[in-house]
Amino acid sequence: MTAESMDATGFENRPGTRDDLPWLNGLHRLRQAGPLTPAHRVRDDGEAISTRCVHAGTYEDRATGAVGTPIFPSTTFRFSNTTYESFLEGYVRDIPTYTRYGNPSQWSVQLKVAMLESAESALVLSSGMAAIASTLFALTNRNGHIISSYDLYGGSYNLLHSDMHPMGRSVSFVDALDLTQVEAAIREDTQMMFFELLSNPLMKAIDLLKIADLCRRRNILLVVDNTFLTPISCRPLEFGADVVIHSGTKYLNGHSDITCGAVAGSRKLIDRVWAQMLRFGGSLDPFVCFLLERGLKTLAVRMDAHAARARRVTEYLESHPKVLRIYSPYSASYGYPVLHQYCPELACGMLSFEVVGGNAAALTLLEKLRIITSATSLGGVESLASLPFNTSHSGLTLQQQKVIGLNDGLVRLSVGIEDADDLCRDLRLALDSIGSTGEGS
Ligand SMILES: *Cc1c(COP(=O)(O)O)cnc(C)c1O
C-alpha cells in the first residue's frame, strides 16, 4: 500500500469509499466508516431511526441486485496484495481475510448497529457475555480498577466478581444510583465504569448525564449495557458514554432464537475490543449475522409495539388488588424520572410487579398463565414471565436481595407484542387464581 492511498488515520482509502460518506459533518453521524466494502450501504442523509433499521449497512450486491444482504459463510477470503499489506500495515480489520477477523455478513450488521447507536464503529460477537468480557478486558489492563454496580445482570456480576481479579484488575461494586458513592469509589488507577442504564428487574435508572460528566472529568471510560432500552429509546454515546454494549439475544434480534452480542463506540476503542475478541474467539457466525440483521430491520416497530403493550399492562396491573407494587417506567409512581433525560421517547417492554402472597403466590401465578410463558430471557415478540428469586438473582444471598430491593412475590415480565387485551386477560385469570395467602385457589 502506498502512502497516497492512506488517509490521515492510516486506514485504507479505497476508491469510492470516501466519496460515499456525505455524513462527515453530520451531528450524530458516523465520522468514519468501518469496516466495510464499497457494496455496503452507508449513505446517511439524516434518516429517521426506523429507516436506518431497515436499510443501514445492507450489502447491495451489484451482480444480482438482491435487496437483502447475502450470507457469506466462507471462513476465508482469497489473498490479494491488499491482504498482505493489511497484515504488514496493521489494517487487517478492514480487509476480509478470515471470518473470525471479519466477514461481509458481520460488517453489514455491524454497520447497522453503529448507525443506530450513533457510533463510528461496532462489533458483533457470539453472545452478550462475549461482548462484555471482550470489552472489559480490552479496555482495562493489569492493575487497572473498574467501578461497577452490584445491581447488575448476573453474568456480568459473575464475570466482574470471579474473573477480573485473577487477571489483575480490581473491581468496586457501588450503588450506581448514589453519585456520592460512585465518586468516592474513584481511585488513581480507575480505568472504567461499567453500568446498566436500566436495572433488572426493578427498572432503576442511573443518572447517565451526571455519571458521564464525572467520567469525562476524571478521565475514566464509561461503558454502558443498553440491552433493555435499545437505541430506539436511548443512544448513550450521544449522552457521553464511550462504549455501548448489547445482549443482541434480547431486543436487537427480538425473536428469542439466536444468541449474540454487540459493542459500539469510536473506531479507536472498538478496534481494541476487536483485537481482544480475536484472542477470546467470540466472533459471530455469518448465518447468525443474517438473522440478527433481519431482526434489526423491525426493531423500531417492535419497540413501539412493546411499549404500547407495556403501558397497557402497567395500567392494568396498577388497578388489580392482588398487585402490591409495580416497577415500570410507564407507571405514574415510577421512582427514577431521570430516565426521561436521556430517554425522551421511551420504548421498553420490561416491568416487574409484586403480588400479594409472596413467592408462593408468584409461583402459582406463573403456572396459571396461558399466553405469557414462564421462562427466563426477555426482549422477544412473545411475552415471558419469570421470578428473579429463583432465576436471575438466585445466586444472591437473601441479604443481598434485600439490599437491591427484591421483595417477596416479585414477578418480572417481558411484555411481547401480543394483543394488549389478551395479555391483560391472561394476567387477570392468573392473578384471580392466587389466594391472598399465596396458595392457589
Ligand atoms: C442477557 C443479558 C446479558 C447477557 O447476554 P447473553 O447474550 O445471554 O450472553 C447481558 N446484559 C443484560 C442486561 C442482559 O439482559
Short mmCIF file of C-alpha atoms and ligand atoms in Angstrom, two decimals:
data_model
loop_
_atom_site.label_atom_id
_atom_site.label_comp_id
_atom_site.label_asym_id
_atom_site.label_seq_id
_atom_site.Cartn_x
_atom_site.Cartn_y
_atom_site.Cartn_z
CA MET A 1 0.00 0.00 0.00
CA THR A 2 1.35 3.40 -0.95
CA ALA A 3 1.31 6.41 1.31
CA GLU A 4 -1.09 8.17 -1.09
CA SER A 5 -3.80 5.59 -0.52
CA MET A 6 -3.74 6.04 3.24
CA ASP A 7 -5.83 8.73 4.86
CA ALA A 8 -4.68 10.65 7.89
CA THR A 9 -5.85 7.94 10.29
CA GLY A 10 -3.95 5.26 8.43
CA PHE A 11 -6.98 3.34 7.19
CA GLU A 12 -7.13 2.35 3.60
CA ASN A 13 -8.76 4.90 1.37
CA ARG A 14 -10.47 2.55 -1.02
CA PRO A 15 -11.65 4.14 -4.24
CA GLY A 16 -15.30 5.11 -3.90
CA THR A 17 -15.46 4.67 -0.16
CA ARG A 18 -14.67 8.20 0.94
CA ASP A 19 -16.99 9.72 -1.63
CA ASP A 20 -19.79 7.62 -0.20
CA LEU A 21 -19.54 9.49 3.07
CA PRO A 22 -21.63 12.65 2.84
CA TRP A 23 -22.30 12.35 6.60
CA LEU A 24 -18.83 13.51 7.55
CA ASN A 25 -20.08 16.73 9.06
CA GLY A 26 -23.34 15.41 10.43
CA LEU A 27 -24.03 15.92 14.09
CA HIS A 28 -24.87 12.40 15.20
CA ARG A 29 -23.50 10.59 12.22
CA LEU A 30 -20.66 8.24 11.68
CA ARG A 31 -17.49 10.19 11.18
CA GLN A 32 -15.60 7.24 9.90
CA ALA A 33 -16.97 4.09 8.47
CA GLY A 34 -15.84 0.70 9.10
CA PRO A 35 -15.11 -1.88 8.39
CA LEU A 36 -16.99 -2.04 5.10
CA THR A 37 -16.72 -2.76 1.39
CA PRO A 38 -17.93 -0.45 -1.39
CA ALA A 39 -21.08 -2.62 -1.59
CA HIS A 40 -22.16 -1.83 1.96
CA ARG A 41 -24.89 0.76 2.24
CA VAL A 42 -23.67 3.59 4.43
CA ARG A 43 -25.38 6.58 2.84
CA ASP A 44 -26.82 8.72 5.57
CA ASP A 45 -28.90 11.77 4.85
CA GLY A 46 -30.09 12.03 8.40
CA GLU A 47 -32.82 9.43 8.02
CA ALA A 48 -35.03 8.57 10.96
CA ILE A 49 -34.08 5.60 13.07
CA SER A 50 -36.82 3.34 11.66
CA THR A 51 -35.38 3.91 8.18
CA ARG A 52 -31.91 3.07 9.42
CA CYS A 53 -33.25 -0.12 10.98
CA VAL A 54 -34.36 -1.27 7.54
CA HIS A 55 -31.55 -0.03 5.31
CA ALA A 56 -28.34 0.80 7.14
CA GLY A 57 -25.45 -1.50 6.38
CA THR A 58 -27.15 -3.64 3.74
CA TYR A 59 -24.70 -5.30 1.37
CA GLU A 60 -26.04 -4.19 -2.01
CA ASP A 61 -24.92 -6.97 -4.28
CA ARG A 62 -24.23 -5.34 -7.60
CA ALA A 63 -24.05 -8.61 -9.53
CA THR A 64 -27.63 -9.65 -8.75
CA GLY A 65 -29.45 -6.61 -7.37
CA ALA A 66 -30.58 -8.61 -4.36
CA VAL A 67 -32.36 -6.27 -1.94
CA GLY A 68 -31.07 -8.08 1.15
CA THR A 69 -27.58 -8.87 2.36
CA PRO A 70 -26.26 -12.21 1.09
CA ILE A 71 -24.91 -14.67 3.63
CA PHE A 72 -21.15 -15.10 3.33
CA PRO A 73 -20.47 -18.43 5.01
CA SER A 74 -16.91 -18.52 3.72
CA THR A 75 -14.39 -18.72 6.52
CA THR A 76 -11.56 -17.48 4.34
CA PHE A 77 -11.08 -14.99 1.52
CA ARG A 78 -8.76 -15.01 -1.49
CA PHE A 79 -5.50 -13.25 -0.77
CA SER A 80 -4.63 -10.17 -2.72
CA ASN A 81 -1.79 -7.72 -2.43
CA THR A 82 -4.08 -5.67 -0.21
CA THR A 83 -4.45 -8.62 2.13
CA TYR A 84 -0.71 -8.95 2.57
CA GLU A 85 -0.37 -5.23 3.02
CA SER A 86 -3.17 -5.18 5.58
CA PHE A 87 -1.19 -7.56 7.76
CA LEU A 88 2.01 -5.59 7.37
CA GLU A 89 0.40 -2.19 7.77
CA GLY A 90 -1.98 -3.13 10.56
CA TYR A 91 -5.37 -2.59 8.96
CA VAL A 92 -6.44 -6.24 8.98
CA ARG A 93 -9.82 -5.31 10.44
CA ASP A 94 -10.70 -3.61 7.15
CA ILE A 95 -9.92 -6.46 4.76
CA PRO A 96 -11.78 -9.79 4.64
CA THR A 97 -9.17 -12.49 5.30
CA TYR A 98 -10.60 -14.97 7.79
CA THR A 99 -14.09 -14.89 9.29
CA ARG A 100 -13.06 -14.66 12.93
CA TYR A 101 -11.28 -11.44 11.90
CA GLY A 102 -14.12 -10.11 9.80
CA ASN A 103 -16.66 -11.08 7.18
CA PRO A 104 -19.02 -9.04 4.95
CA SER A 105 -22.08 -10.51 6.75
CA GLN A 106 -20.69 -9.30 10.07
CA TRP A 107 -19.86 -5.93 8.57
CA SER A 108 -23.43 -5.39 7.37
CA VAL A 109 -24.96 -5.94 10.75
CA GLN A 110 -22.15 -4.06 12.48
CA LEU A 111 -22.76 -1.03 10.29
CA LYS A 112 -26.45 -1.19 11.10
CA VAL A 113 -25.75 -1.32 14.84
CA ALA A 114 -23.23 1.53 14.51
CA MET A 115 -25.67 3.70 12.59
CA LEU A 116 -28.40 3.00 15.15
CA GLU A 117 -26.17 3.79 18.11
CA SER A 118 -24.57 6.93 16.57
CA ALA A 119 -21.24 5.15 16.71
CA GLU A 120 -18.24 5.23 14.39
CA SER A 121 -17.86 1.50 14.56
CA ALA A 122 -19.47 -1.60 16.00
CA LEU A 123 -18.59 -5.22 16.54
CA VAL A 124 -20.88 -8.22 16.75
CA LEU A 125 -19.97 -11.16 18.95
CA SER A 126 -21.24 -14.62 19.79
CA SER A 127 -23.16 -13.53 22.92
CA GLY A 128 -23.79 -10.57 25.14
CA MET A 129 -21.31 -12.05 27.60
CA ALA A 130 -18.67 -12.36 24.84
CA ALA A 131 -19.25 -8.65 24.16
CA ILE A 132 -18.95 -7.74 27.83
CA ALA A 133 -15.90 -9.92 28.52
CA SER A 134 -14.06 -8.75 25.41
CA THR A 135 -14.82 -5.10 26.19
CA LEU A 136 -13.87 -5.22 29.87
CA PHE A 137 -10.58 -6.95 29.14
CA ALA A 138 -9.75 -4.88 26.04
CA LEU A 139 -10.26 -1.51 27.67
CA THR A 140 -8.58 -2.13 31.02
CA ASN A 141 -5.19 -3.52 31.81
CA ARG A 142 -3.31 -5.21 34.57
CA ASN A 143 -3.51 -3.19 37.81
CA GLY A 144 -6.48 -1.31 36.44
CA HIS A 145 -9.58 -0.62 38.52
CA ILE A 146 -13.21 -0.91 37.42
CA ILE A 147 -16.23 0.62 39.13
CA SER A 148 -19.50 -1.20 38.63
CA SER A 149 -22.81 -1.77 40.32
CA TYR A 150 -23.87 -4.72 42.44
CA ASP A 151 -27.25 -4.40 40.79
CA LEU A 152 -26.13 -5.97 37.53
CA TYR A 153 -27.08 -8.74 35.12
CA GLY A 154 -25.96 -11.94 36.89
CA GLY A 155 -23.49 -12.99 34.19
CA SER A 156 -21.81 -9.60 34.26
CA TYR A 157 -21.65 -9.63 38.02
CA ASN A 158 -20.08 -13.10 38.00
CA LEU A 159 -17.50 -12.05 35.42
CA LEU A 160 -16.54 -8.96 37.39
CA HIS A 161 -16.60 -10.81 40.67
CA SER A 162 -14.78 -14.01 39.68
CA ASP A 163 -12.57 -13.35 36.68
CA MET A 164 -11.27 -9.80 36.83
CA HIS A 165 -9.19 -10.14 39.97
CA PRO A 166 -7.18 -13.21 38.82
CA MET A 167 -6.48 -11.24 35.65
CA GLY A 168 -5.02 -8.36 37.59
CA ARG A 169 -7.98 -5.97 37.62
CA SER A 170 -9.73 -4.83 40.76
CA VAL A 171 -13.43 -4.05 40.93
CA SER A 172 -15.51 -1.88 43.27
CA PHE A 173 -19.23 -2.51 43.37
CA VAL A 174 -21.30 0.52 44.28
CA ASP A 175 -24.90 1.66 44.29
CA ALA A 176 -24.90 3.33 40.88
CA LEU A 177 -27.85 5.48 41.88
CA ASP A 178 -25.80 7.13 44.61
CA LEU A 179 -23.44 9.53 42.85
CA THR A 180 -21.55 10.25 46.05
CA GLN A 181 -20.73 6.54 46.31
CA VAL A 182 -19.74 6.39 42.66
CA GLU A 183 -17.41 9.36 43.01
CA ALA A 184 -15.95 8.10 46.29
CA ALA A 185 -15.01 4.82 44.61
CA ILE A 186 -12.76 6.56 42.07
CA ARG A 187 -9.05 5.87 42.58
CA GLU A 188 -5.81 6.82 40.88
CA ASP A 189 -5.95 3.58 38.89
CA THR A 190 -9.64 3.67 37.92
CA GLN A 191 -9.88 3.00 34.20
CA MET A 192 -13.52 2.19 33.59
CA MET A 193 -17.04 2.44 34.92
CA PHE A 194 -19.47 -0.22 33.74
CA PHE A 195 -23.19 0.21 34.37
CA GLU A 196 -26.57 -0.82 33.05
CA LEU A 197 -28.83 2.09 32.18
CA LEU A 198 -31.93 0.36 33.43
CA SER A 199 -31.54 -2.30 36.10
CA ASN A 200 -33.02 -5.75 36.13
CA PRO A 201 -35.66 -6.35 37.48
CA LEU A 202 -36.58 -3.14 39.30
CA MET A 203 -36.03 -0.72 36.39
CA LYS A 204 -33.79 1.60 38.37
CA ALA A 205 -32.34 4.21 36.03
CA ILE A 206 -28.87 5.64 36.54
CA ASP A 207 -28.16 9.34 36.09
CA LEU A 208 -26.33 8.85 32.80
CA LEU A 209 -25.55 12.53 32.23
CA LYS A 210 -24.01 13.09 35.65
CA ILE A 211 -22.03 9.84 35.52
CA ALA A 212 -20.77 10.65 32.02
CA ASP A 213 -19.71 14.08 33.22
CA LEU A 214 -17.88 12.57 36.18
CA CYS A 215 -16.10 10.09 33.90
CA ARG A 216 -15.09 12.82 31.49
CA ARG A 217 -13.67 15.00 34.27
CA ARG A 218 -11.74 12.12 35.81
CA ASN A 219 -10.60 10.63 32.52
CA ILE A 220 -12.41 7.32 33.01
CA LEU A 221 -14.04 5.28 30.24
CA LEU A 222 -17.78 4.88 30.61
CA VAL A 223 -19.16 1.60 29.29
CA VAL A 224 -22.91 1.00 29.47
CA ASP A 225 -25.10 -2.01 28.83
CA ASN A 226 -28.04 -0.76 26.77
CA THR A 227 -29.79 -4.12 26.36
CA PHE A 228 -33.05 -3.04 28.00
CA LEU A 229 -33.51 0.31 26.28
CA THR A 230 -32.09 -0.31 22.78
CA PRO A 231 -31.05 2.57 20.50
CA ILE A 232 -34.73 3.21 19.79
CA SER A 233 -35.11 4.59 23.33
CA CYS A 234 -31.64 5.79 24.06
CA ARG A 235 -28.33 6.28 22.30
CA PRO A 236 -25.93 6.55 25.23
CA LEU A 237 -22.99 7.69 23.08
CA GLU A 238 -24.94 10.91 22.43
CA PHE A 239 -25.03 11.46 26.19
CA GLY A 240 -21.37 10.96 26.92
CA ALA A 241 -20.87 7.20 27.22
CA ASP A 242 -17.75 5.91 25.45
CA VAL A 243 -18.89 2.39 24.65
CA VAL A 244 -22.31 0.78 24.47
CA ILE A 245 -22.91 -2.95 24.79
CA HIS A 246 -25.88 -5.13 23.94
CA SER A 247 -27.00 -8.62 24.51
CA GLY A 248 -28.34 -8.91 20.94
CA THR A 249 -30.10 -12.06 22.12
CA LYS A 250 -32.79 -9.80 23.55
CA TYR A 251 -34.44 -6.85 21.80
CA LEU A 252 -31.95 -6.35 18.95
CA ASN A 253 -32.83 -9.71 17.46
CA GLY A 254 -36.20 -9.81 19.15
CA HIS A 255 -37.34 -13.33 18.35
CA SER A 256 -35.73 -15.42 21.10
CA ASP A 257 -33.98 -17.55 18.50
CA ILE A 258 -30.31 -16.51 18.39
CA THR A 259 -27.58 -15.72 20.91
CA CYS A 260 -25.38 -12.75 20.04
CA GLY A 261 -23.87 -9.55 21.37
CA ALA A 262 -22.74 -6.17 20.10
CA VAL A 263 -20.37 -3.38 21.11
CA ALA A 264 -20.35 0.12 19.62
CA GLY A 265 -18.22 3.22 20.07
CA SER A 266 -15.36 5.10 18.49
CA ARG A 267 -13.31 3.32 15.86
CA LYS A 268 -10.29 3.57 18.14
CA LEU A 269 -11.94 1.81 21.08
CA ILE A 270 -13.81 -0.78 19.00
CA ASP A 271 -10.56 -1.70 17.24
CA ARG A 272 -9.20 -2.65 20.64
CA VAL A 273 -12.28 -4.70 21.52
CA TRP A 274 -11.96 -6.39 18.12
CA ALA A 275 -8.35 -7.34 18.85
CA GLN A 276 -9.46 -8.81 22.18
CA MET A 277 -12.31 -10.68 20.50
CA LEU A 278 -9.82 -12.27 18.11
CA ARG A 279 -7.94 -13.68 21.07
CA PHE A 280 -11.00 -14.75 23.07
CA GLY A 281 -12.63 -16.12 19.93
CA GLY A 282 -16.18 -14.90 20.36
CA SER A 283 -16.87 -13.87 16.77
CA LEU A 284 -20.38 -14.14 15.31
CA ASP A 285 -21.28 -16.77 12.75
CA PRO A 286 -22.39 -15.35 9.36
CA PHE A 287 -25.69 -17.27 9.45
CA VAL A 288 -26.47 -15.72 12.82
CA CYS A 289 -25.47 -12.31 11.42
CA PHE A 290 -28.12 -12.79 8.75
CA LEU A 291 -30.76 -13.49 11.41
CA LEU A 292 -29.66 -10.57 13.57
CA GLU A 293 -29.74 -8.22 10.58
CA ARG A 294 -33.23 -9.44 9.70
CA GLY A 295 -34.38 -8.99 13.29
CA LEU A 296 -32.96 -5.47 13.45
CA LYS A 297 -34.98 -4.36 10.43
CA THR A 298 -38.10 -4.41 12.60
CA LEU A 299 -36.51 -3.09 15.80
CA ALA A 300 -38.25 0.30 15.68
CA VAL A 301 -41.74 -1.09 15.04
CA ARG A 302 -41.23 -3.87 17.56
CA MET A 303 -40.15 -1.46 20.29
CA ASP A 304 -43.19 0.74 19.63
CA ALA A 305 -45.38 -2.34 19.91
CA HIS A 306 -43.66 -3.50 23.13
CA ALA A 307 -44.06 -0.02 24.59
CA ALA A 308 -47.76 0.27 23.78
CA ARG A 309 -48.48 -3.10 25.41
CA ALA A 310 -46.23 -2.46 28.41
CA ARG A 311 -48.11 0.79 29.00
CA ARG A 312 -51.47 -1.01 28.92
CA VAL A 313 -50.26 -3.88 31.11
CA THR A 314 -48.84 -1.37 33.62
CA GLU A 315 -52.20 0.40 33.85
CA TYR A 316 -53.98 -2.90 34.23
CA LEU A 317 -51.68 -4.22 36.96
CA GLU A 318 -51.89 -0.92 38.85
CA SER A 319 -55.63 -1.41 39.11
CA HIS A 320 -55.50 -5.04 40.30
CA PRO A 321 -55.98 -5.60 44.06
CA LYS A 322 -53.57 -8.60 44.12
CA VAL A 323 -50.71 -6.41 42.86
CA LEU A 324 -48.89 -4.65 45.68
CA ARG A 325 -46.33 -2.67 43.72
CA ILE A 326 -45.33 -2.15 40.17
CA TYR A 327 -41.90 -1.21 38.84
CA SER A 328 -42.48 0.16 35.39
CA PRO A 329 -41.23 3.27 33.64
CA TYR A 330 -44.83 3.67 32.46
CA SER A 331 -46.19 3.82 35.98
CA ALA A 332 -47.17 7.18 37.47
CA SER A 333 -45.30 6.07 40.60
CA TYR A 334 -42.07 5.30 38.73
CA GLY A 335 -39.26 6.41 41.01
CA TYR A 336 -36.49 7.28 38.52
CA PRO A 337 -37.66 10.24 36.41
CA VAL A 338 -34.02 10.91 35.46
CA LEU A 339 -34.55 8.23 32.80
CA HIS A 340 -36.52 10.69 30.70
CA GLN A 341 -33.48 12.98 30.41
CA TYR A 342 -31.74 10.53 28.14
CA CYS A 343 -34.77 8.60 27.01
CA PRO A 344 -37.16 11.17 25.59
CA GLU A 345 -39.02 8.56 23.58
CA LEU A 346 -39.02 5.64 25.95
CA ALA A 347 -39.87 2.31 24.31
CA CYS A 348 -39.32 -0.70 26.51
CA GLY A 349 -41.35 -3.78 27.32
CA MET A 350 -39.83 -4.62 30.70
CA LEU A 351 -41.61 -4.31 34.03
CA SER A 352 -41.88 -6.07 37.37
CA PHE A 353 -44.58 -6.32 39.97
CA GLU A 354 -45.10 -7.76 43.45
CA VAL A 355 -48.10 -9.92 44.13
CA VAL A 356 -49.97 -10.47 47.38
CA GLY A 357 -48.89 -13.75 48.97
CA GLY A 358 -45.16 -13.69 48.28
CA ASN A 359 -43.08 -16.09 46.24
CA ALA A 360 -45.52 -18.98 46.63
CA ALA A 361 -48.27 -16.89 45.06
CA ALA A 362 -45.89 -15.71 42.36
CA LEU A 363 -45.10 -19.34 41.52
CA THR A 364 -48.80 -20.14 41.28
CA LEU A 365 -49.28 -17.13 39.04
CA LEU A 366 -46.64 -18.38 36.61
CA GLU A 367 -48.30 -21.78 36.45
CA LYS A 368 -51.66 -20.26 35.59
CA LEU A 369 -50.51 -18.04 32.77
CA ARG A 370 -51.58 -19.34 29.36
CA ILE A 371 -50.32 -16.83 26.80
CA ILE A 372 -47.39 -15.48 28.76
CA THR A 373 -44.72 -18.16 29.00
CA SER A 374 -42.86 -18.84 32.21
CA ALA A 375 -39.26 -18.60 31.03
CA THR A 376 -36.19 -16.52 31.52
CA SER A 377 -34.75 -14.03 28.98
CA LEU A 378 -36.52 -11.02 27.52
CA GLY A 379 -36.95 -8.83 24.51
CA GLY A 380 -38.69 -11.30 22.19
CA VAL A 381 -42.03 -10.91 20.46
CA GLU A 382 -43.52 -13.42 22.92
CA SER A 383 -44.28 -12.32 26.48
CA LEU A 384 -42.18 -14.04 29.15
CA ALA A 385 -42.54 -14.03 32.92
CA SER A 386 -40.01 -15.16 35.50
CA LEU A 387 -39.30 -14.83 39.19
CA PRO A 388 -35.98 -13.14 39.94
CA PHE A 389 -35.65 -15.00 43.26
CA ASN A 390 -35.28 -18.42 41.62
CA THR A 391 -33.73 -17.37 38.29
CA SER A 392 -31.68 -14.25 37.55
CA HIS A 393 -31.00 -13.40 41.19
CA SER A 394 -30.88 -16.88 42.72
CA GLY A 395 -27.13 -16.56 43.20
CA LEU A 396 -27.59 -13.71 45.66
CA THR A 397 -27.99 -14.22 49.38
CA LEU A 398 -31.26 -13.12 50.96
CA GLN A 399 -29.44 -10.15 52.42
CA GLN A 400 -28.05 -9.13 49.03
CA GLN A 401 -31.55 -9.45 47.56
CA LYS A 402 -32.85 -7.12 50.26
CA VAL A 403 -30.09 -4.57 49.58
CA ILE A 404 -31.12 -4.44 45.93
CA GLY A 405 -34.76 -4.20 46.96
CA LEU A 406 -36.05 -7.54 45.71
CA ASN A 407 -39.13 -8.27 47.76
CA ASP A 408 -41.09 -11.47 48.13
CA GLY A 409 -43.57 -12.10 45.36
CA LEU A 410 -41.70 -10.21 42.68
CA VAL A 411 -42.53 -11.19 39.09
CA ARG A 412 -40.57 -9.94 36.09
CA LEU A 413 -42.44 -9.52 32.85
CA SER A 414 -41.03 -9.05 29.38
CA VAL A 415 -44.07 -7.77 27.54
CA GLY A 416 -44.17 -9.11 23.98
CA ILE A 417 -46.17 -7.86 21.02
CA GLU A 418 -49.34 -9.92 21.51
CA ASP A 419 -52.67 -8.11 21.78
CA ALA A 420 -52.78 -5.99 24.93
CA ASP A 421 -56.30 -7.15 25.89
CA ASP A 422 -55.22 -10.78 25.59
CA LEU A 423 -52.22 -10.12 27.84
CA CYS A 424 -54.32 -8.33 30.45
CA ARG A 425 -56.89 -11.14 30.42
CA ASP A 426 -54.13 -13.72 30.85
CA LEU A 427 -52.79 -11.78 33.83
CA ARG A 428 -56.28 -11.31 35.30
CA LEU A 429 -57.09 -15.03 35.17
CA ALA A 430 -53.75 -15.91 36.74
CA LEU A 431 -53.96 -13.19 39.41
CA ASP A 432 -57.53 -14.12 40.29
CA SER A 433 -56.43 -17.69 40.87
CA ILE A 434 -53.97 -16.85 43.64
CA GLY A 435 -55.26 -16.56 47.18
CA SER A 436 -54.13 -13.77 49.44
CA THR A 437 -52.13 -16.33 51.43
CA GLY A 438 -50.26 -17.42 48.35
CA GLU A 439 -51.99 -20.76 47.79
CA GLY A 440 -53.72 -21.39 44.55
CA SER A 441 -57.47 -21.27 44.95
C1 LIG B 1 -28.98 -11.28 28.73
C2 LIG B 1 -28.16 -10.15 29.16
C3 LIG B 1 -26.77 -10.17 29.05
C4 LIG B 1 -26.02 -11.39 28.56
O1 LIG B 1 -26.28 -11.64 27.22
P1 LIG B 1 -26.14 -13.10 26.53
O2 LIG B 1 -26.50 -12.83 25.12
O3 LIG B 1 -27.06 -14.03 27.24
O4 LIG B 1 -24.72 -13.50 26.70
C5 LIG B 1 -26.07 -9.05 29.45
N1 LIG B 1 -26.69 -7.96 29.93
C6 LIG B 1 -28.03 -7.90 30.06
C7 LIG B 1 -28.65 -6.67 30.59
C8 LIG B 1 -28.81 -8.98 29.68
O5 LIG B 1 -30.14 -8.93 29.83
#
